[in-house]
């Protein structure tokens, strides 16, 4: 598989959030939420040290592509990876009386009250800290455009498409800045894609990619909020005024997994598609063949919803199953989603299992 200017056999990486070191209080971006860190600030040093620790775990596991780990999530990682973007764009009111009811799972919805533009860098500090910590290819992850549009209460634009295209323009500006500063791979985490894709989603992602020449991956998954499948909650499913994650009714919307992504994803200009197969059935891989997906596919072969670490042989077995659908020269390997719901010790062991399992299959392929 081509990664930047280099061909790699079964390149390995991780997806999304990684557990922060326990000593890190997550307040680096809280001190400087709208721009760059002051050069010698304590919060900058703590942030870069936290990124360094996360990079170390990946390199110790033998991963080929190093991810940022979404350290900017702080001590509320799932919510903050959403609000991080709203806070850096104009047009959103993410706090106080302007917060709306939960739209996606239990996340409270910021209200769109004006024109959405990029006001401050999203991930320049993240890229610089990750690039400083490793010589390997670097992948920086963004929350998806469709996610941000779906999770907001739109009181300004005529429809969701118009809002999504405004967010895409803001992202395009940030992508160009990251590429100019040495980012190898940009990844969008579109975790609402399994609920379905339409024309505006395709137009938005292609607009966001306009003028970008670095690799561009999209990750999607079947749900990992507190280790449970994502869903739209029912109005009547509340305890003490809050939605309860483990009381999903039969009428609630559920992800349609890979079937919902195709064929629309083929109309995007993305370099690689990544989704989870850690708990896979053949229905998740068949769409790749049925729709003639001929670009790289990054298979999530580590099950982050289980606290049990896979053996290297178990990982190798999963890789062999994926190879029945995807040729080795177009296959990458990853965790099936972010590791944030696991502790760091288990997360590190799962990364090692990924690296060791990939090494087994690489040796088998080299021997043929």
mmCIF file of C-alpha atoms in Angstrom:
data_model
loop_
_atom_site.group_PDB
_atom_site.id
_atom_site.type_symbol
_atom_site.label_atom_id
_atom_site.label_comp_id
_atom_site.label_asym_id
_atom_site.label_seq_id
_atom_site.Cartn_x
_atom_site.Cartn_y
_atom_site.Cartn_z
ATOM 1 C CA UNK A 1 0.000 0.000 0.000
ATOM 2 C CA UNK A 2 1.281 3.439 -0.891
ATOM 3 C CA UNK A 3 1.822 5.724 2.117
ATOM 4 C CA UNK A 4 3.038 9.106 0.963
ATOM 5 C CA UNK A 5 6.013 8.408 -1.283
ATOM 6 C CA UNK A 6 6.713 4.941 0.140
ATOM 7 C CA UNK A 7 5.292 1.503 -0.640
ATOM 8 C CA UNK A 8 4.556 -0.517 2.521
ATOM 9 C CA UNK A 9 3.303 -4.074 2.858
ATOM 10 C CA UNK A 10 0.364 -4.174 5.282
ATOM 11 C CA UNK A 11 1.154 -0.831 6.971
ATOM 12 C CA UNK A 12 -0.146 -0.592 10.539
ATOM 13 C CA UNK A 13 -1.653 2.344 12.408
ATOM 14 C CA UNK A 14 -4.234 3.136 15.067
ATOM 15 C CA UNK A 15 -7.515 5.039 14.860
ATOM 16 C CA UNK A 16 -8.680 8.047 16.807
ATOM 17 C CA UNK A 17 -8.401 8.529 20.546
ATOM 18 C CA UNK A 18 -5.747 6.905 22.685
ATOM 19 C CA UNK A 19 -5.832 7.038 26.507
ATOM 20 C CA UNK A 20 -3.998 10.089 27.783
ATOM 21 C CA UNK A 21 -1.218 9.550 30.326
ATOM 22 C CA UNK A 22 -2.837 9.694 33.766
ATOM 23 C CA UNK A 23 -0.722 12.636 34.839
ATOM 24 C CA UNK A 24 -2.015 14.788 31.964
ATOM 25 C CA UNK A 25 -4.926 16.961 33.095
ATOM 26 C CA UNK A 26 -6.048 17.734 29.558
ATOM 27 C CA UNK A 27 -6.139 21.476 30.020
ATOM 28 C CA UNK A 28 -3.473 22.509 27.526
ATOM 29 C CA UNK A 29 -5.970 23.631 24.930
ATOM 30 C CA UNK A 30 -8.209 25.055 27.639
ATOM 31 C CA UNK A 31 -5.474 27.586 28.444
ATOM 32 C CA UNK A 32 -5.053 28.559 24.794
ATOM 33 C CA UNK A 33 -8.309 27.411 23.212
ATOM 34 C CA UNK A 34 -8.346 29.654 20.169
ATOM 35 C CA UNK A 35 -4.783 29.701 18.881
ATOM 36 C CA UNK A 36 -1.210 28.549 19.284
ATOM 37 C CA UNK A 37 0.487 27.875 22.593
ATOM 38 C CA UNK A 38 2.887 30.448 23.959
ATOM 39 C CA UNK A 39 6.319 29.025 23.108
ATOM 40 C CA UNK A 40 7.606 28.265 26.610
ATOM 41 C CA UNK A 41 4.247 27.766 28.324
ATOM 42 C CA UNK A 42 3.904 24.954 30.874
ATOM 43 C CA UNK A 43 0.690 23.859 29.170
ATOM 44 C CA UNK A 44 2.513 23.526 25.841
ATOM 45 C CA UNK A 45 5.261 21.427 27.412
ATOM 46 C CA UNK A 46 2.692 19.161 29.094
ATOM 47 C CA UNK A 47 0.723 18.786 25.854
ATOM 48 C CA UNK A 48 3.817 17.893 23.809
ATOM 49 C CA UNK A 49 5.008 15.456 26.491
ATOM 50 C CA UNK A 50 1.596 13.737 26.447
ATOM 51 C CA UNK A 51 1.784 13.410 22.657
ATOM 52 C CA UNK A 52 5.345 12.087 23.006
ATOM 53 C CA UNK A 53 4.161 9.363 25.407
ATOM 54 C CA UNK A 54 1.397 8.297 23.032
ATOM 55 C CA UNK A 55 3.787 8.265 20.083
ATOM 56 C CA UNK A 56 6.186 6.128 22.121
ATOM 57 C CA UNK A 57 3.507 3.475 22.704
ATOM 58 C CA UNK A 58 2.856 3.300 18.968
ATOM 59 C CA UNK A 59 6.530 3.072 18.041
ATOM 60 C CA UNK A 60 7.157 0.432 20.738
ATOM 61 C CA UNK A 61 4.378 -1.631 19.140
ATOM 62 C CA UNK A 62 6.059 -1.349 15.753
ATOM 63 C CA UNK A 63 3.316 0.673 14.055
ATOM 64 C CA UNK A 64 4.261 2.124 10.677
ATOM 65 C CA UNK A 65 2.063 5.232 10.615
ATOM 66 C CA UNK A 66 1.903 7.331 13.783
ATOM 67 C CA UNK A 67 -1.344 8.975 14.869
ATOM 68 C CA UNK A 68 -1.815 12.016 17.076
ATOM 69 C CA UNK A 69 -4.080 10.169 19.558
ATOM 70 C CA UNK A 70 -6.489 13.125 19.800
ATOM 71 C CA UNK A 71 -4.841 14.455 22.946
ATOM 72 C CA UNK A 72 -6.782 17.689 22.475
ATOM 73 C CA UNK A 73 -9.825 15.823 23.815
ATOM 74 C CA UNK A 74 -8.627 16.566 27.347
ATOM 75 C CA UNK A 75 -10.499 14.972 30.224
ATOM 76 C CA UNK A 76 -13.775 14.727 28.256
ATOM 77 C CA UNK A 77 -12.458 13.083 25.118
ATOM 78 C CA UNK A 78 -15.626 12.071 23.328
ATOM 79 C CA UNK A 79 -17.446 15.367 23.757
ATOM 80 C CA UNK A 80 -14.407 17.572 23.371
ATOM 81 C CA UNK A 81 -13.362 16.120 20.028
ATOM 82 C CA UNK A 82 -16.686 17.501 18.775
ATOM 83 C CA UNK A 83 -16.676 20.846 20.556
ATOM 84 C CA UNK A 84 -13.006 21.469 19.715
ATOM 85 C CA UNK A 85 -14.071 22.398 16.177
ATOM 86 C CA UNK A 86 -17.127 24.463 17.048
ATOM 87 C CA UNK A 87 -14.950 26.594 19.326
ATOM 88 C CA UNK A 88 -12.557 27.366 16.463
ATOM 89 C CA UNK A 89 -15.181 28.422 13.918
ATOM 90 C CA UNK A 90 -17.428 31.449 13.769
ATOM 91 C CA UNK A 91 -21.190 31.031 13.727
ATOM 92 C CA UNK A 92 -21.586 28.504 16.562
ATOM 93 C CA UNK A 93 -22.867 29.092 20.084
ATOM 94 C CA UNK A 94 -21.653 25.977 21.939
ATOM 95 C CA UNK A 95 -22.369 26.990 25.545
ATOM 96 C CA UNK A 96 -24.795 28.588 27.945
ATOM 97 C CA UNK A 97 -28.409 29.102 26.911
ATOM 98 C CA UNK A 98 -27.614 28.374 23.271
ATOM 99 C CA UNK A 99 -26.993 24.666 23.811
ATOM 100 C CA UNK A 100 -29.668 22.504 22.232
ATOM 101 C CA UNK A 101 -30.915 19.057 23.132
ATOM 102 C CA UNK A 102 -28.802 16.008 22.303
ATOM 103 C CA UNK A 103 -28.917 15.148 18.604
ATOM 104 C CA UNK A 104 -26.247 12.468 18.277
ATOM 105 C CA UNK A 105 -26.305 10.102 21.251
ATOM 106 C CA UNK A 106 -25.965 12.180 24.461
ATOM 107 C CA UNK A 107 -23.891 15.054 23.053
ATOM 108 C CA UNK A 108 -25.529 18.432 23.552
ATOM 109 C CA UNK A 109 -25.961 20.391 20.359
ATOM 110 C CA UNK A 110 -24.406 23.810 19.681
ATOM 111 C CA UNK A 111 -26.618 26.221 17.758
ATOM 112 C CA UNK A 112 -25.639 27.709 14.380
ATOM 113 C CA UNK A 113 -26.477 31.416 14.627
ATOM 114 C CA UNK A 114 -24.300 32.958 11.897
ATOM 115 C CA UNK A 115 -21.894 32.360 9.034
ATOM 116 C CA UNK A 116 -19.538 29.436 9.678
ATOM 117 C CA UNK A 117 -15.892 30.162 8.884
ATOM 118 C CA UNK A 118 -12.532 28.992 10.185
ATOM 119 C CA UNK A 119 -11.403 31.456 12.847
ATOM 120 C CA UNK A 120 -8.458 29.583 14.395
ATOM 121 C CA UNK A 121 -6.247 26.602 13.501
ATOM 122 C CA UNK A 122 -7.781 23.227 14.307
ATOM 123 C CA UNK A 123 -4.710 20.998 14.425
ATOM 124 C CA UNK A 124 -1.491 22.850 13.719
ATOM 125 C CA UNK A 125 -0.286 22.445 17.329
ATOM 126 C CA UNK A 126 -1.262 18.762 17.218
ATOM 127 C CA UNK A 127 0.702 18.181 14.009
ATOM 128 C CA UNK A 128 3.785 19.994 15.289
ATOM 129 C CA UNK A 129 3.824 17.999 18.523
ATOM 130 C CA UNK A 130 3.397 14.672 16.701
ATOM 131 C CA UNK A 131 5.904 15.530 13.974
ATOM 132 C CA UNK A 132 8.406 16.537 16.667
ATOM 133 C CA UNK A 133 8.003 13.158 18.405
ATOM 134 C CA UNK A 134 8.599 10.798 15.437
ATOM 135 C CA UNK A 135 10.417 10.331 12.147
ATOM 136 C CA UNK A 136 7.715 8.011 10.804
ATOM 137 C CA UNK A 137 4.765 9.075 8.613
ATOM 138 C CA UNK A 138 2.233 11.079 10.626
ATOM 139 C CA UNK A 139 -1.570 10.848 10.426
ATOM 140 C CA UNK A 140 -3.718 13.636 11.900
ATOM 141 C CA UNK A 141 -7.384 12.863 12.551
ATOM 142 C CA UNK A 142 -10.344 15.215 12.233
ATOM 143 C CA UNK A 143 -13.930 14.667 13.298
ATOM 144 C CA UNK A 144 -16.024 14.335 10.158
ATOM 145 C CA UNK A 145 -17.866 17.097 8.352
ATOM 146 C CA UNK A 146 -21.124 15.132 8.344
ATOM 147 C CA UNK A 147 -20.707 14.502 12.088
ATOM 148 C CA UNK A 148 -20.353 18.213 12.874
ATOM 149 C CA UNK A 149 -23.278 19.145 10.647
ATOM 150 C CA UNK A 150 -25.487 16.409 12.113
ATOM 151 C CA UNK A 151 -24.646 17.268 15.728
ATOM 152 C CA UNK A 152 -25.497 20.971 15.405
ATOM 153 C CA UNK A 153 -28.864 22.730 15.611
ATOM 154 C CA UNK A 154 -29.010 24.744 12.391
ATOM 155 C CA UNK A 155 -30.794 28.077 12.916
ATOM 156 C CA UNK A 156 -28.949 29.989 10.182
ATOM 157 C CA UNK A 157 -28.456 28.066 6.928
ATOM 158 C CA UNK A 158 -31.283 27.021 4.630
ATOM 159 C CA UNK A 159 -30.491 23.315 4.982
ATOM 160 C CA UNK A 160 -27.898 20.815 6.236
ATOM 161 C CA UNK A 161 -26.117 20.772 2.882
ATOM 162 C CA UNK A 162 -25.393 24.500 3.056
ATOM 163 C CA UNK A 163 -24.073 24.110 6.602
ATOM 164 C CA UNK A 164 -21.954 21.113 5.592
ATOM 165 C CA UNK A 165 -20.407 22.990 2.677
ATOM 166 C CA UNK A 166 -19.485 25.892 4.976
ATOM 167 C CA UNK A 167 -17.771 23.474 7.372
ATOM 168 C CA UNK A 168 -16.013 21.848 4.398
ATOM 169 C CA UNK A 169 -14.591 25.227 3.339
ATOM 170 C CA UNK A 170 -13.256 25.801 6.871
ATOM 171 C CA UNK A 171 -11.699 22.339 6.887
ATOM 172 C CA UNK A 172 -10.099 22.916 3.490
ATOM 173 C CA UNK A 173 -8.238 25.917 4.864
ATOM 174 C CA UNK A 174 -6.969 23.843 7.785
ATOM 175 C CA UNK A 175 -6.003 20.881 5.578
ATOM 176 C CA UNK A 176 -3.885 23.158 3.391
ATOM 177 C CA UNK A 177 -2.092 24.539 6.446
ATOM 178 C CA UNK A 178 -1.383 21.023 7.740
ATOM 179 C CA UNK A 179 -0.059 19.805 4.410
ATOM 180 C CA UNK A 180 2.222 22.849 4.179
ATOM 181 C CA UNK A 181 3.622 21.907 7.608
ATOM 182 C CA UNK A 182 4.510 18.293 6.760
ATOM 183 C CA UNK A 183 1.408 16.185 7.419
ATOM 184 C CA UNK A 184 1.573 12.858 5.562
ATOM 185 C CA UNK A 185 -2.023 11.649 6.018
ATOM 186 C CA UNK A 186 -5.202 13.517 6.904
ATOM 187 C CA UNK A 187 -8.023 11.350 8.227
ATOM 188 C CA UNK A 188 -11.682 12.208 8.665
ATOM 189 C CA UNK A 189 -13.637 10.236 11.265
ATOM 190 C CA UNK A 190 -17.149 10.074 9.788
ATOM 191 C CA UNK A 191 -18.865 7.922 12.373
ATOM 192 C CA UNK A 192 -22.366 8.769 11.159
ATOM 193 C CA UNK A 193 -21.750 7.394 7.655
ATOM 194 C CA UNK A 194 -23.234 3.994 8.635
ATOM 195 C CA UNK A 195 -26.589 5.761 8.972
ATOM 196 C CA UNK A 196 -26.400 6.602 5.276
ATOM 197 C CA UNK A 197 -24.661 8.916 2.785
ATOM 198 C CA UNK A 198 -26.243 11.338 0.331
ATOM 199 C CA UNK A 199 -25.047 13.638 -2.433
ATOM 200 C CA UNK A 200 -24.187 16.568 -0.181
ATOM 201 C CA UNK A 201 -21.875 14.426 1.942
ATOM 202 C CA UNK A 202 -19.929 13.492 -1.183
ATOM 203 C CA UNK A 203 -19.805 17.104 -2.386
ATOM 204 C CA UNK A 204 -18.669 18.337 1.022
ATOM 205 C CA UNK A 205 -15.796 15.901 1.426
ATOM 206 C CA UNK A 206 -14.578 16.542 -2.125
ATOM 207 C CA UNK A 207 -14.745 20.294 -1.530
ATOM 208 C CA UNK A 208 -12.760 19.897 1.687
ATOM 209 C CA UNK A 209 -10.091 17.946 -0.213
ATOM 210 C CA UNK A 210 -9.789 20.454 -3.060
ATOM 211 C CA UNK A 211 -6.150 21.353 -3.631
ATOM 212 C CA UNK A 212 -4.862 18.758 -1.139
ATOM 213 C CA UNK A 213 -2.209 16.348 -2.444
ATOM 214 C CA UNK A 214 -1.318 14.415 0.725
ATOM 215 C CA UNK A 215 -3.026 11.084 1.453
ATOM 216 C CA UNK A 216 -6.623 11.445 2.604
ATOM 217 C CA UNK A 217 -8.316 8.619 4.531
ATOM 218 C CA UNK A 218 -11.823 8.307 5.918
ATOM 219 C CA UNK A 219 -12.548 6.156 8.961
ATOM 220 C CA UNK A 220 -16.053 5.061 9.834
ATOM 221 C CA UNK A 221 -17.262 2.619 12.468
ATOM 222 C CA UNK A 222 -20.341 0.907 13.798
ATOM 223 C CA UNK A 223 -20.359 2.668 17.172
ATOM 224 C CA UNK A 224 -17.993 3.027 20.118
ATOM 225 C CA UNK A 225 -19.586 5.538 22.489
ATOM 226 C CA UNK A 226 -18.835 4.123 25.947
ATOM 227 C CA UNK A 227 -18.257 0.798 24.208
ATOM 228 C CA UNK A 228 -21.829 0.580 22.859
ATOM 229 C CA UNK A 229 -23.215 0.895 19.318
ATOM 230 C CA UNK A 230 -24.158 4.453 18.405
ATOM 231 C CA UNK A 231 -27.830 5.224 17.917
ATOM 232 C CA UNK A 232 -30.425 7.958 17.865
ATOM 233 C CA UNK A 233 -32.211 7.832 21.269
ATOM 234 C CA UNK A 234 -35.948 7.691 21.645
ATOM 235 C CA UNK A 235 -37.766 10.681 23.143
ATOM 236 C CA UNK A 236 -39.355 8.512 25.839
ATOM 237 C CA UNK A 237 -36.166 6.749 26.904
ATOM 238 C CA UNK A 238 -35.005 8.972 29.754
ATOM 239 C CA UNK A 239 -34.007 8.506 33.351
ATOM 240 C CA UNK A 240 -33.798 11.697 35.433
ATOM 241 C CA UNK A 241 -34.023 13.740 32.226
ATOM 242 C CA UNK A 242 -31.103 12.001 30.464
ATOM 243 C CA UNK A 243 -31.014 9.432 27.705
ATOM 244 C CA UNK A 244 -29.968 5.965 28.808
ATOM 245 C CA UNK A 245 -27.498 4.222 26.531
ATOM 246 C CA UNK A 246 -28.435 0.643 27.392
ATOM 247 C CA UNK A 247 -32.201 0.976 26.748
ATOM 248 C CA UNK A 248 -32.300 1.120 22.978
ATOM 249 C CA UNK A 249 -35.759 0.286 21.659
ATOM 250 C CA UNK A 250 -36.494 -1.708 18.527
ATOM 251 C CA UNK A 251 -37.649 1.500 16.819
ATOM 252 C CA UNK A 252 -34.369 3.357 17.363
ATOM 253 C CA UNK A 253 -32.188 3.979 14.320
ATOM 254 C CA UNK A 254 -29.166 1.687 14.161
ATOM 255 C CA UNK A 255 -26.073 1.752 11.956
ATOM 256 C CA UNK A 256 -26.360 -0.209 8.718
ATOM 257 C CA UNK A 257 -22.621 -0.845 8.756
ATOM 258 C CA UNK A 258 -20.770 -1.143 5.454
ATOM 259 C CA UNK A 259 -23.951 -1.503 3.413
ATOM 260 C CA UNK A 260 -24.825 2.148 4.112
ATOM 261 C CA UNK A 261 -21.491 3.473 2.808
ATOM 262 C CA UNK A 262 -21.730 2.049 -0.698
ATOM 263 C CA UNK A 263 -22.032 3.036 -3.484
ATOM 264 C CA UNK A 264 -21.805 6.739 -2.530
ATOM 265 C CA UNK A 265 -18.298 6.459 -1.087
ATOM 266 C CA UNK A 266 -16.996 5.666 -4.575
ATOM 267 C CA UNK A 267 -17.945 9.192 -5.661
ATOM 268 C CA UNK A 268 -15.561 10.713 -3.118
ATOM 269 C CA UNK A 269 -11.930 11.477 -3.940
ATOM 270 C CA UNK A 270 -10.517 9.866 -0.796
ATOM 271 C CA UNK A 271 -7.264 7.925 -0.947
ATOM 272 C CA UNK A 272 -8.294 5.100 1.399
ATOM 273 C CA UNK A 273 -11.362 3.822 3.224
ATOM 274 C CA UNK A 274 -11.054 2.459 6.752
ATOM 275 C CA UNK A 275 -13.681 0.649 8.792
ATOM 276 C CA UNK A 276 -13.900 -1.946 11.496
ATOM 277 C CA UNK A 277 -13.716 -5.674 10.926
ATOM 278 C CA UNK A 278 -12.602 -6.625 14.440
ATOM 279 C CA UNK A 279 -16.025 -8.209 15.026
ATOM 280 C CA UNK A 280 -16.572 -8.745 11.342
ATOM 281 C CA UNK A 281 -18.930 -10.909 9.401
ATOM 282 C CA UNK A 282 -18.641 -11.410 5.656
ATOM 283 C CA UNK A 283 -21.342 -8.786 5.068
ATOM 284 C CA UNK A 284 -18.873 -6.078 6.075
ATOM 285 C CA UNK A 285 -16.309 -7.088 3.446
ATOM 286 C CA UNK A 286 -18.548 -8.160 0.587
ATOM 287 C CA UNK A 287 -19.460 -4.554 -0.373
ATOM 288 C CA UNK A 288 -15.811 -3.924 -1.233
ATOM 289 C CA UNK A 289 -16.000 -6.618 -3.904
ATOM 290 C CA UNK A 290 -19.591 -6.054 -4.965
ATOM 291 C CA UNK A 291 -18.928 -2.380 -5.639
ATOM 292 C CA UNK A 292 -15.424 -2.883 -7.111
ATOM 293 C CA UNK A 293 -13.596 -0.805 -4.515
ATOM 294 C CA UNK A 294 -10.159 -0.533 -6.138
ATOM 295 C CA UNK A 295 -8.494 1.948 -3.799
ATOM 296 C CA UNK A 296 -6.628 1.055 -0.600
ATOM 297 C CA UNK A 297 -8.674 -0.331 2.268
ATOM 298 C CA UNK A 298 -7.503 -0.093 5.894
ATOM 299 C CA UNK A 299 -9.065 -2.888 7.943
ATOM 300 C CA UNK A 300 -9.759 -2.375 11.641
ATOM 301 C CA UNK A 301 -8.680 -5.815 12.903
ATOM 302 C CA UNK A 302 -8.280 -4.992 16.624
ATOM 303 C CA UNK A 303 -11.495 -5.134 18.663
ATOM 304 C CA UNK A 304 -11.439 -2.060 20.914
ATOM 305 C CA UNK A 305 -14.784 -2.973 22.495
ATOM 306 C CA UNK A 306 -13.177 -5.921 24.280
ATOM 307 C CA UNK A 307 -10.821 -5.641 27.243
ATOM 308 C CA UNK A 308 -9.202 -8.931 26.209
ATOM 309 C CA UNK A 309 -6.055 -8.464 24.156
ATOM 310 C CA UNK A 310 -5.929 -10.544 20.997
ATOM 311 C CA UNK A 311 -3.001 -12.861 20.448
ATOM 312 C CA UNK A 312 -0.774 -12.205 17.476
ATOM 313 C CA UNK A 313 -2.108 -15.400 15.888
ATOM 314 C CA UNK A 314 -5.714 -14.220 16.299
ATOM 315 C CA UNK A 315 -4.844 -10.937 14.617
ATOM 316 C CA UNK A 316 -3.071 -12.813 11.829
ATOM 317 C CA UNK A 317 -6.213 -14.922 11.286
ATOM 318 C CA UNK A 318 -8.326 -11.772 10.902
ATOM 319 C CA UNK A 319 -5.834 -10.339 8.410
ATOM 320 C CA UNK A 320 -5.949 -13.551 6.363
ATOM 321 C CA UNK A 321 -9.763 -13.300 6.231
ATOM 322 C CA UNK A 322 -9.549 -9.738 4.919
ATOM 323 C CA UNK A 323 -7.016 -10.852 2.284
ATOM 324 C CA UNK A 324 -9.732 -13.017 0.766
ATOM 325 C CA UNK A 325 -11.463 -9.761 -0.233
ATOM 326 C CA UNK A 326 -8.636 -7.192 -0.518
ATOM 327 C CA UNK A 327 -5.254 -7.724 -2.273
ATOM 328 C CA UNK A 328 -2.228 -7.381 -0.013
ATOM 329 C CA UNK A 329 -0.784 -4.501 -2.015
ATOM 330 C CA UNK A 330 -3.871 -2.400 -1.242
ATOM 331 C CA UNK A 331 -4.409 -3.395 2.386
ATOM 332 C CA UNK A 332 -3.561 -1.455 5.532
ATOM 333 C CA UNK A 333 -4.281 -2.488 9.127
ATOM 334 C CA UNK A 334 -5.553 -0.605 12.158
ATOM 335 C CA UNK A 335 -7.573 -0.784 15.345
ATOM 336 C CA UNK A 336 -11.290 -0.881 14.584
ATOM 337 C CA UNK A 337 -11.935 2.417 16.393
ATOM 338 C CA UNK A 338 -10.414 4.626 19.083
ATOM 339 C CA UNK A 339 -8.980 3.016 22.213
ATOM 340 C CA UNK A 340 -10.264 5.680 24.573
ATOM 341 C CA UNK A 341 -12.642 3.379 26.505
ATOM 342 C CA UNK A 342 -9.749 1.099 27.502
ATOM 343 C CA UNK A 343 -6.971 1.800 29.960
ATOM 344 C CA UNK A 344 -3.536 2.557 28.602
ATOM 345 C CA UNK A 345 -1.976 -0.773 29.600
ATOM 346 C CA UNK A 346 -4.562 -2.747 27.607
ATOM 347 C CA UNK A 347 -4.404 -0.267 24.732
ATOM 348 C CA UNK A 348 -0.631 -0.631 24.459
ATOM 349 C CA UNK A 349 -0.899 -4.426 24.475
ATOM 350 C CA UNK A 350 -3.511 -4.307 21.706
ATOM 351 C CA UNK A 351 -1.204 -2.155 19.586
ATOM 352 C CA UNK A 352 1.579 -4.709 20.087
ATOM 353 C CA UNK A 353 -0.794 -7.478 19.010
ATOM 354 C CA UNK A 354 -1.554 -5.505 15.855
ATOM 355 C CA UNK A 355 2.123 -5.070 15.052
ATOM 356 C CA UNK A 356 2.984 -8.711 15.817
ATOM 357 C CA UNK A 357 0.024 -10.106 13.863
ATOM 358 C CA UNK A 358 0.928 -8.027 10.830
ATOM 359 C CA UNK A 359 4.530 -9.268 11.030
ATOM 360 C CA UNK A 360 3.331 -12.893 10.908
ATOM 361 C CA UNK A 361 1.310 -12.326 7.736
ATOM 362 C CA UNK A 362 4.048 -10.248 6.093
ATOM 363 C CA UNK A 363 6.457 -13.151 6.590
ATOM 364 C CA UNK A 364 3.935 -15.550 5.030
ATOM 365 C CA UNK A 365 3.452 -13.293 2.021
ATOM 366 C CA UNK A 366 7.203 -12.863 1.569
ATOM 367 C CA UNK A 367 7.664 -16.651 1.582
ATOM 368 C CA UNK A 368 5.243 -17.197 -1.333
#
